[in-house]
Amino acid sequence: MESTLDIFVKAIFSENMIFAYFLGMCSYLAVSKTVKTAVGLGAAVIFVLTVTVPVNYLLENYVLNEGALAWISEDYATLDLGFLSFIMFIAVVASMVQLVEMLVEKFAPALYGALGIFLPLIAVNCSILGGALFMQERQYSTIIDATAFSLGSGIGWFVAIVAIAAIREKLRYSNVPGPLRGLGITFIVTGLMGIAFMSFMGIKYGEEVAEDDAKTEVTTAKTDKELENR
Amino acid sequence: MSTEKGSEPLFSKKNKKLITDPLTDNNPVTIQVLGICSALAITVQVNQAIVMSLSVLFVIIMGNLIVSLLRNMIPSRIRIIVQLLVVASLVIIVDQVLAAFLPDLSAKLSVFVGLIITNCIIMGRLEAFAMGNKPWPSILDGLGNGLGYGAILIIVAVFRELFGSGTLMGYSIFGNSLPGEESGLYTLGYQNNNLMILPPMALIITGIIIWVQRTRNKALIEEH
């Protein structure tokens, strides 16, 4: 079983939303011209992902799955509303974005000023719906795991967009061949960054580490006991 | 656009432009930079790319048609949610059909069928075209953009499958690559380029397509 920390770290690095799955590429390419706006959008994505995925997790497990409605009445125990999941997820995402926008506007006007224009955009950012769909596909066992996954994915997305924005700011001073300017070079740089991020695939997670550590743990446990006995 | 007369022929010059423009100089992927989200992850095999393009084509045409029919009834404040719901219902149909008739491919495409909902091309066309145009031009616009998207998807997939696995649509092109029983080009020492199968190459190939396209049409070159 993967630990919560494994899920979190995996979501940031080796299963990065942008570099491994290309989710949220549209806003990633459109809003990465300066670091400042990239930070704004990245923060908004972390925020919305961390809010919507747990909500969708509850929806998935208490409404949509086969037999999930059993808590209302025994009669509903055989219902499988799984086919409705797309429409429910997107409705949750769209309405949460709206809600978050209103709350932020009311209680944190400064943050609203910073995120303002980006919040409505996020409803159609693939990474948000992608987060919900991956959560559904991977069937995380607890809501804490699902939240760790969503927070990690958000941070991974943030890292990616801020990195490309910084690179694009510097690229402005370089002599890129005409036809590659703008979009073309951004694609290629993103590809190269993706190759760099693939090196994180070497990180050992959960079981692999547990197997390797099993022996050392046994020996350390023994020495601990010996120490206590003394 | 709403001044169009009923007597206009179905395939007038303007309507033809709606189809041909997105295929070349106004391509949704390489020029408008829309819909890349779900485009690149499923270009490892040509089969997947074709199924994905057909799915998007269906959703974009039907979505454009439905939203165009409803355009005068949708209050502008909640239009995004209405559009999302229309698209989501269409995607559910596509997903169920794929799961029923092509279960293997459906499993490979996994979440990316669902992600058609947030495909920016579809939302972009609904918002920019279908909300302000009559049903027939909207259908053509959907057809053009769907084809433009599919074209890029399939070109990328052809490169990745051909050089990555040495096959096209599952049929081997360069001969048998299994160690010990090589045939065709592999006997001469040819190797598949495994890098092509990895995600980053999809981006780099798209970058190169953009490069080629903009070299041929200098008007498209950006000022940084």
Coordinates of C-alpha atoms in Angstrom, one line a residue:
Chain A
M1 CA 0.0 0.0 0.0
E2 CA 1.3 3.4 -0.9
S3 CA 1.6 5.8 2.0
T4 CA 0.1 9.3 1.8
L5 CA 3.5 10.9 1.5
D6 CA 4.3 8.6 -1.4
I7 CA 1.2 9.7 -3.2
F8 CA 2.0 13.4 -2.5
V9 CA 5.6 13.2 -3.8
K10 CA 4.6 11.1 -6.8
A11 CA 2.0 13.6 -7.8
I12 CA 4.5 16.5 -7.7
F13 CA 7.4 14.9 -9.5
S14 CA 7.2 11.6 -11.3
E15 CA 3.5 11.9 -12.3
N16 CA 3.6 15.6 -12.8
M17 CA 0.3 16.8 -14.4
I18 CA 2.1 18.8 -17.2
F19 CA 5.1 16.7 -18.0
A20 CA 3.7 13.2 -17.7
Y21 CA 0.0 13.8 -18.8
F22 CA -0.1 17.2 -20.5
L23 CA -3.1 18.3 -18.5
G24 CA -3.8 22.0 -18.4
M25 CA -1.6 22.7 -21.3
C26 CA -3.9 25.3 -22.7
S27 CA -3.6 27.7 -19.8
Y28 CA 0.0 26.6 -19.3
L29 CA 1.0 27.9 -22.7
A30 CA -1.3 30.9 -22.7
V31 CA -0.5 32.4 -19.2
S32 CA 3.3 31.6 -19.0
K33 CA 4.6 34.8 -20.5
T34 CA 5.6 36.3 -17.2
V35 CA 6.5 34.8 -13.9
K36 CA 4.1 37.0 -12.0
T37 CA 0.9 35.9 -13.8
A38 CA 2.2 32.3 -13.8
V39 CA 2.5 32.4 -10.0
G40 CA -1.1 33.7 -9.8
L41 CA -2.6 31.0 -12.0
G42 CA -0.5 28.3 -10.4
A43 CA -1.7 29.3 -6.9
A44 CA -5.3 29.4 -8.1
V45 CA -4.9 25.9 -9.6
I46 CA -3.4 24.5 -6.3
F47 CA -6.3 26.1 -4.4
V48 CA -9.1 24.8 -6.7
L49 CA -7.6 21.3 -7.1
T50 CA -7.3 20.9 -3.4
V51 CA -10.9 21.9 -2.9
T52 CA -12.6 20.1 -5.7
V53 CA -10.9 16.7 -5.6
P54 CA -12.0 15.8 -2.0
V55 CA -15.5 17.0 -2.9
N56 CA -15.6 14.8 -5.9
Y57 CA -14.1 12.0 -3.8
L58 CA -17.1 12.1 -1.4
L59 CA -19.5 12.4 -4.4
E60 CA -17.9 9.3 -6.0
N61 CA -18.0 7.2 -2.9
Y62 CA -21.3 8.2 -1.4
V63 CA -23.4 8.9 -4.5
L64 CA -22.1 7.6 -7.8
N65 CA -20.4 4.2 -7.2
E66 CA -22.3 1.0 -7.4
G67 CA -24.0 0.5 -4.0
A68 CA -22.8 3.8 -2.8
L69 CA -26.3 5.0 -2.1
A70 CA -26.9 2.2 0.5
W71 CA -26.6 4.8 3.3
I72 CA -29.9 6.3 2.3
S73 CA -31.9 3.2 2.0
E74 CA -31.4 -0.5 1.3
D75 CA -33.5 -0.1 -1.9
Y76 CA -30.8 1.9 -3.5
A77 CA -27.9 -0.5 -2.7
T78 CA -28.0 -1.9 -6.3
L79 CA -27.9 1.4 -8.1
D80 CA -24.8 2.2 -10.1
L81 CA -24.7 5.9 -11.2
G82 CA -21.1 5.7 -12.5
F83 CA -22.1 6.8 -15.9
L84 CA -23.1 10.2 -14.5
S85 CA -19.6 10.8 -13.1
F86 CA -18.4 13.1 -15.9
I87 CA -21.4 15.4 -15.7
M88 CA -21.3 15.5 -11.9
F89 CA -17.6 16.2 -11.7
I90 CA -17.7 19.0 -14.2
A91 CA -20.7 20.5 -12.5
V92 CA -18.9 20.3 -9.1
V93 CA -15.8 21.9 -10.7
A94 CA -17.7 24.7 -12.3
S95 CA -19.8 25.5 -9.2
M96 CA -16.9 25.2 -6.8
V97 CA -14.9 27.6 -9.0
Q98 CA -17.8 30.0 -8.9
L99 CA -18.2 29.6 -5.1
V100 CA -14.4 29.9 -4.5
E101 CA -14.5 33.1 -6.5
M102 CA -17.3 34.6 -4.5
L103 CA -15.7 33.6 -1.2
V104 CA -12.3 35.0 -2.1
E105 CA -13.8 38.2 -3.3
K106 CA -15.7 38.6 -0.1
F107 CA -13.0 37.6 2.5
A108 CA -9.7 38.1 0.8
P109 CA -10.0 41.1 -1.6
A110 CA -6.2 41.2 -2.0
L111 CA -6.0 37.6 -3.1
Y112 CA -8.9 38.2 -5.4
G113 CA -7.1 41.1 -7.0
A114 CA -4.2 38.8 -7.6
L115 CA -6.1 35.8 -8.8
G116 CA -9.2 37.6 -10.1
I117 CA -9.0 37.0 -13.8
F118 CA -7.6 33.5 -13.5
L119 CA -10.3 32.0 -11.3
P120 CA -13.1 31.7 -14.0
L121 CA -10.5 30.3 -16.5
I122 CA -9.8 27.4 -14.2
A123 CA -13.2 25.8 -14.6
V124 CA -12.1 24.7 -18.1
N125 CA -8.5 23.8 -17.1
C126 CA -8.0 20.2 -17.9
S127 CA -5.9 19.6 -14.8
I128 CA -8.8 20.2 -12.5
L129 CA -11.1 17.7 -14.2
G130 CA -8.1 15.5 -14.8
G131 CA -7.4 15.4 -11.1
A132 CA -10.9 14.3 -10.4
L133 CA -10.8 11.6 -13.1
F134 CA -7.4 10.2 -12.0
M135 CA -8.8 10.1 -8.4
Q136 CA -11.7 8.0 -9.8
E137 CA -9.5 5.8 -11.8
R138 CA -6.9 5.1 -9.1
Q139 CA -9.5 4.6 -6.4
Y140 CA -7.7 6.1 -3.4
S141 CA -8.7 4.3 -0.2
T142 CA -9.2 7.4 2.0
I143 CA -10.1 11.0 1.5
I144 CA -6.7 12.0 3.0
D145 CA -4.9 10.1 0.2
A146 CA -7.2 11.8 -2.4
T147 CA -6.4 15.2 -0.8
A148 CA -2.7 14.5 -0.8
F149 CA -2.9 13.6 -4.5
S150 CA -4.8 16.8 -5.4
L151 CA -2.4 19.0 -3.4
G152 CA 0.6 17.3 -4.9
S153 CA -0.8 17.6 -8.4
G154 CA -1.5 21.3 -7.8
I155 CA 2.0 21.9 -6.6
G156 CA 3.4 20.0 -9.5
W157 CA 1.4 22.2 -11.9
F158 CA 2.6 25.3 -10.1
V159 CA 6.2 24.2 -10.3
A160 CA 5.8 23.5 -14.0
I161 CA 4.2 26.8 -15.0
V162 CA 6.5 28.9 -12.9
A163 CA 9.6 27.1 -14.4
I164 CA 8.4 27.6 -18.0
A165 CA 7.5 31.2 -17.3
A166 CA 11.0 31.9 -15.9
I167 CA 12.6 30.2 -19.0
R168 CA 10.4 32.2 -21.4
E169 CA 11.3 35.4 -19.7
K170 CA 15.0 34.6 -20.4
L171 CA 14.2 33.2 -23.9
R172 CA 13.2 36.7 -24.9
Y173 CA 16.9 37.7 -25.0
S174 CA 17.9 34.8 -27.1
N175 CA 18.0 34.6 -30.9
V176 CA 15.4 32.0 -31.6
P177 CA 14.8 31.1 -35.3
G178 CA 11.8 33.1 -36.6
P179 CA 9.3 30.3 -37.2
L180 CA 10.0 28.7 -33.9
R181 CA 9.4 32.0 -31.9
G182 CA 6.7 32.0 -29.3
L183 CA 4.7 28.8 -29.4
G184 CA 7.2 26.4 -31.2
I185 CA 10.1 27.0 -28.8
T186 CA 7.8 26.8 -25.8
F187 CA 6.7 23.3 -26.9
I188 CA 10.2 22.1 -27.4
V189 CA 11.4 23.6 -24.1
T190 CA 8.5 21.9 -22.4
G191 CA 9.5 18.6 -24.0
L192 CA 13.1 19.0 -22.8
M193 CA 11.8 19.9 -19.3
G194 CA 9.6 16.7 -19.5
I195 CA 12.7 14.7 -20.2
A196 CA 14.4 16.3 -17.2
F197 CA 11.5 15.5 -15.0
M198 CA 11.5 11.9 -16.1
S199 CA 14.6 11.5 -14.0
F200 CA 12.3 11.6 -11.0
M201 CA 11.0 8.2 -12.1
G202 CA 14.0 6.8 -10.3
I203 CA 12.5 7.7 -6.9
K204 CA 11.6 4.6 -4.9
Y205 CA 8.1 4.5 -3.4
G206 CA 6.3 2.5 -0.8
E207 CA 6.7 -1.3 -1.3
E208 CA 10.0 -1.2 -3.1
V209 CA 11.5 0.8 -0.3
A210 CA 9.8 -1.3 2.3
E211 CA 11.3 -4.5 0.8
D212 CA 14.8 -3.1 0.8
D213 CA 14.4 -1.7 4.2
A214 CA 12.9 -4.8 5.7
K215 CA 16.2 -6.3 6.6
T216 CA 17.7 -3.1 8.0
E217 CA 14.6 -2.5 10.0
V218 CA 14.8 -5.9 11.7
T219 CA 18.4 -5.4 12.6
T220 CA 17.8 -1.9 14.0
A221 CA 14.8 -3.1 16.0
K222 CA 17.0 -5.8 17.5
T223 CA 19.7 -3.3 18.5
D224 CA 17.0 -1.0 19.9
K225 CA 15.8 -3.8 22.2
E226 CA 19.3 -4.7 23.2
L227 CA 19.9 -1.1 24.1
E228 CA 16.7 -1.1 26.2
N229 CA 17.7 -4.3 28.0
R230 CA 20.9 -2.8 29.0
Chain B
M1 CA -22.8 37.0 -39.3
S2 CA -26.5 36.9 -38.4
T3 CA -27.3 38.8 -41.6
E4 CA -26.9 35.6 -43.6
K5 CA -29.7 35.0 -46.1
G6 CA -31.7 31.8 -46.3
S7 CA -31.1 31.6 -50.0
E8 CA -27.3 31.2 -49.6
P9 CA -26.1 27.9 -51.0
L10 CA -25.1 25.2 -48.5
F11 CA -21.5 25.2 -49.5
S12 CA -20.9 28.9 -50.4
K13 CA -17.4 30.2 -50.5
K14 CA -17.6 31.5 -46.9
N15 CA -18.9 28.1 -45.6
K16 CA -16.1 26.2 -47.4
K17 CA -13.6 28.5 -45.7
L18 CA -15.1 27.4 -42.4
I19 CA -14.0 23.9 -43.1
T20 CA -10.7 24.5 -44.8
D21 CA -9.3 27.3 -42.7
P22 CA -8.9 25.3 -39.5
L23 CA -7.0 22.6 -41.5
T24 CA -4.2 24.9 -42.4
D25 CA -3.7 28.6 -41.5
N26 CA -6.0 28.7 -38.5
N27 CA -5.4 25.2 -37.1
P28 CA -6.8 24.9 -33.6
V29 CA -3.7 23.0 -32.3
T30 CA -0.7 24.7 -33.9
I31 CA -2.0 28.3 -34.4
Q32 CA -4.8 28.9 -31.8
V33 CA -3.0 26.6 -29.2
L34 CA -6.2 25.0 -28.1
G35 CA -6.9 21.4 -27.1
I36 CA -3.4 20.3 -26.5
C37 CA -4.3 19.0 -23.1
S38 CA -5.8 15.8 -24.3
A39 CA -4.2 15.8 -27.7
L40 CA -0.7 14.7 -26.9
A41 CA -1.0 11.9 -24.3
I42 CA -2.9 9.6 -26.7
T43 CA -0.6 9.9 -29.7
V44 CA 1.5 6.9 -29.0
Q45 CA -0.5 4.8 -31.4
V46 CA -2.3 5.8 -34.6
N47 CA -5.4 3.7 -33.6
Q48 CA -5.9 5.7 -30.4
A49 CA -5.3 9.0 -32.2
I50 CA -8.0 8.1 -34.8
V51 CA -10.5 7.1 -32.2
M52 CA -9.8 10.2 -30.2
S53 CA -10.2 12.5 -33.3
L54 CA -13.5 10.8 -34.2
S55 CA -14.7 11.3 -30.7
V56 CA -13.8 14.9 -30.6
L57 CA -15.2 15.4 -34.1
F58 CA -18.6 14.0 -32.9
V59 CA -18.6 16.0 -29.7
I60 CA -17.6 19.3 -31.4
I61 CA -20.2 19.0 -34.3
M62 CA -23.0 18.0 -32.0
G63 CA -22.1 20.5 -29.3
N64 CA -21.9 23.3 -31.9
L65 CA -25.2 22.3 -33.3
I66 CA -27.0 22.1 -29.9
V67 CA -25.5 25.3 -28.5
S68 CA -26.3 27.1 -31.8
L69 CA -29.9 26.0 -31.6
L70 CA -30.1 27.1 -27.9
R71 CA -28.1 30.3 -28.3
N72 CA -31.0 32.7 -27.9
M73 CA -32.3 30.9 -24.9
I74 CA -29.1 30.7 -22.8
P75 CA -28.7 33.5 -20.3
S76 CA -25.2 34.9 -20.9
R77 CA -24.3 34.8 -17.1
I78 CA -24.5 31.0 -16.9
R79 CA -23.5 30.2 -20.5
I80 CA -20.3 28.4 -19.5
I81 CA -22.1 26.0 -17.2
V82 CA -24.7 25.3 -19.9
Q83 CA -22.0 24.7 -22.5
L84 CA -20.1 22.4 -20.1
L85 CA -23.3 20.4 -19.4
V86 CA -24.0 20.0 -23.1
V87 CA -20.5 18.8 -23.8
A88 CA -20.4 16.6 -20.7
S89 CA -23.6 14.8 -21.8
L90 CA -22.2 14.2 -25.3
V91 CA -18.9 12.9 -23.9
I92 CA -20.8 10.5 -21.7
I93 CA -22.4 9.1 -24.9
V94 CA -19.0 8.8 -26.5
D95 CA -17.6 7.1 -23.4
Q96 CA -20.4 4.6 -23.1
V97 CA -20.2 3.7 -26.8
L98 CA -16.4 3.3 -26.7
A99 CA -16.7 1.2 -23.5
A100 CA -19.3 -1.0 -25.2
F101 CA -17.7 -1.5 -28.7
L102 CA -14.0 -0.9 -28.2
P103 CA -13.3 -1.9 -24.6
D104 CA -9.5 -2.3 -25.2
L105 CA -9.0 1.1 -26.7
S106 CA -11.4 2.6 -24.1
A107 CA -9.2 1.3 -21.3
K108 CA -6.1 2.7 -23.0
L109 CA -7.6 6.1 -23.5
S110 CA -8.6 6.0 -19.8
V111 CA -9.3 9.5 -18.4
F112 CA -8.6 11.2 -21.7
V113 CA -12.1 10.5 -23.1
G114 CA -13.5 12.3 -20.0
L115 CA -11.1 15.1 -20.6
I116 CA -12.7 15.9 -24.0
I117 CA -15.1 17.9 -21.8
T118 CA -12.5 20.4 -20.9
N119 CA -10.9 20.3 -24.3
C120 CA -10.4 23.9 -25.0
I121 CA -11.1 23.6 -28.7
I122 CA -14.7 22.5 -28.0
M123 CA -15.3 25.2 -25.4
G124 CA -13.5 27.7 -27.6
R125 CA -15.7 27.0 -30.6
L126 CA -18.9 26.9 -28.6
E127 CA -18.1 30.2 -27.0
A128 CA -16.6 32.0 -30.0
F129 CA -18.7 30.6 -32.9
A130 CA -21.8 28.6 -32.0
M131 CA -23.1 31.2 -29.5
G132 CA -23.3 33.8 -32.4
N133 CA -24.1 31.8 -35.5
K134 CA -26.8 29.8 -37.1
P135 CA -26.8 26.0 -36.9
W136 CA -25.5 25.1 -40.4
P137 CA -22.4 27.3 -40.3
S138 CA -21.8 26.0 -36.7
I139 CA -21.8 22.4 -37.9
L140 CA -19.3 23.3 -40.6
D141 CA -17.1 25.1 -38.1
G142 CA -17.2 22.1 -35.8
L143 CA -16.3 19.8 -38.7
G144 CA -13.4 22.0 -39.8
N145 CA -12.0 22.4 -36.3
G146 CA -12.5 18.7 -35.5
L147 CA -10.7 17.8 -38.7
G148 CA -7.9 20.3 -38.0
Y149 CA -7.4 18.8 -34.5
G150 CA -7.5 15.2 -35.9
A151 CA -5.0 16.0 -38.6
I152 CA -2.3 17.2 -36.1
L153 CA -3.1 14.3 -33.8
I154 CA -2.7 11.7 -36.5
I155 CA 0.5 13.3 -37.9
V156 CA 2.1 13.2 -34.5
A157 CA 0.8 9.7 -33.9
V158 CA 2.2 8.4 -37.2
F159 CA 5.7 9.7 -36.3
R160 CA 5.6 8.4 -32.8
E161 CA 4.3 4.9 -33.7
L162 CA 6.4 4.5 -36.8
F163 CA 9.7 5.4 -35.2
G164 CA 8.8 4.4 -31.6
S165 CA 7.4 0.9 -32.2
G166 CA 8.1 0.4 -35.9
T167 CA 4.4 -0.2 -36.6
L168 CA 1.4 1.7 -38.0
M169 CA -2.0 1.0 -36.6
G170 CA -0.5 -2.2 -35.1
Y171 CA 1.0 -3.6 -38.4
S172 CA 4.8 -3.8 -38.4
I173 CA 6.4 -1.7 -41.1
F174 CA 10.1 -2.4 -40.7
G175 CA 9.8 -6.1 -40.0
N176 CA 10.0 -8.1 -36.8
S177 CA 12.0 -6.5 -34.0
L178 CA 11.8 -9.4 -31.5
P179 CA 15.4 -10.2 -30.4
G180 CA 16.5 -13.5 -31.9
E181 CA 14.0 -13.5 -34.8
E182 CA 14.7 -10.1 -36.5
S183 CA 13.6 -9.6 -40.0
G184 CA 13.4 -6.7 -42.5
L185 CA 15.4 -3.6 -41.5
Y186 CA 16.1 -4.9 -38.0
T187 CA 18.6 -7.4 -39.5
L188 CA 20.6 -4.4 -40.7
G189 CA 20.9 -3.2 -37.2
Y190 CA 18.0 -0.8 -37.2
Q191 CA 16.6 0.0 -33.7
N192 CA 13.3 1.4 -32.6
N193 CA 13.7 4.8 -31.0
N194 CA 12.2 4.3 -27.5
L195 CA 12.3 8.0 -26.8
M196 CA 9.4 8.5 -29.2
I197 CA 7.1 6.5 -27.0
L198 CA 7.8 8.8 -24.0
P199 CA 5.5 11.8 -23.4
P200 CA 8.0 14.6 -24.0
M201 CA 8.5 13.6 -27.6
A202 CA 4.9 14.4 -28.4
L203 CA 5.6 18.0 -27.4
I204 CA 8.8 18.2 -29.4
I205 CA 7.2 16.7 -32.5
T206 CA 4.4 19.2 -32.2
G207 CA 7.0 22.0 -31.9
I208 CA 8.6 20.8 -35.1
I209 CA 5.3 20.7 -36.9
I210 CA 4.7 24.3 -35.9
W211 CA 8.2 25.1 -37.1
V212 CA 7.6 23.6 -40.5
Q213 CA 4.2 25.3 -40.8
R214 CA 5.5 28.7 -39.9
T215 CA 8.5 28.4 -42.2
R216 CA 6.1 27.8 -45.1
N217 CA 3.8 30.7 -44.1
K218 CA 5.9 33.6 -42.8
A219 CA 2.7 35.6 -41.8
L220 CA 2.2 33.3 -38.9
I221 CA 5.5 34.1 -37.2
E222 CA 5.1 35.5 -33.7
E223 CA 6.9 38.5 -32.2
H224 CA 8.2 36.6 -29.2

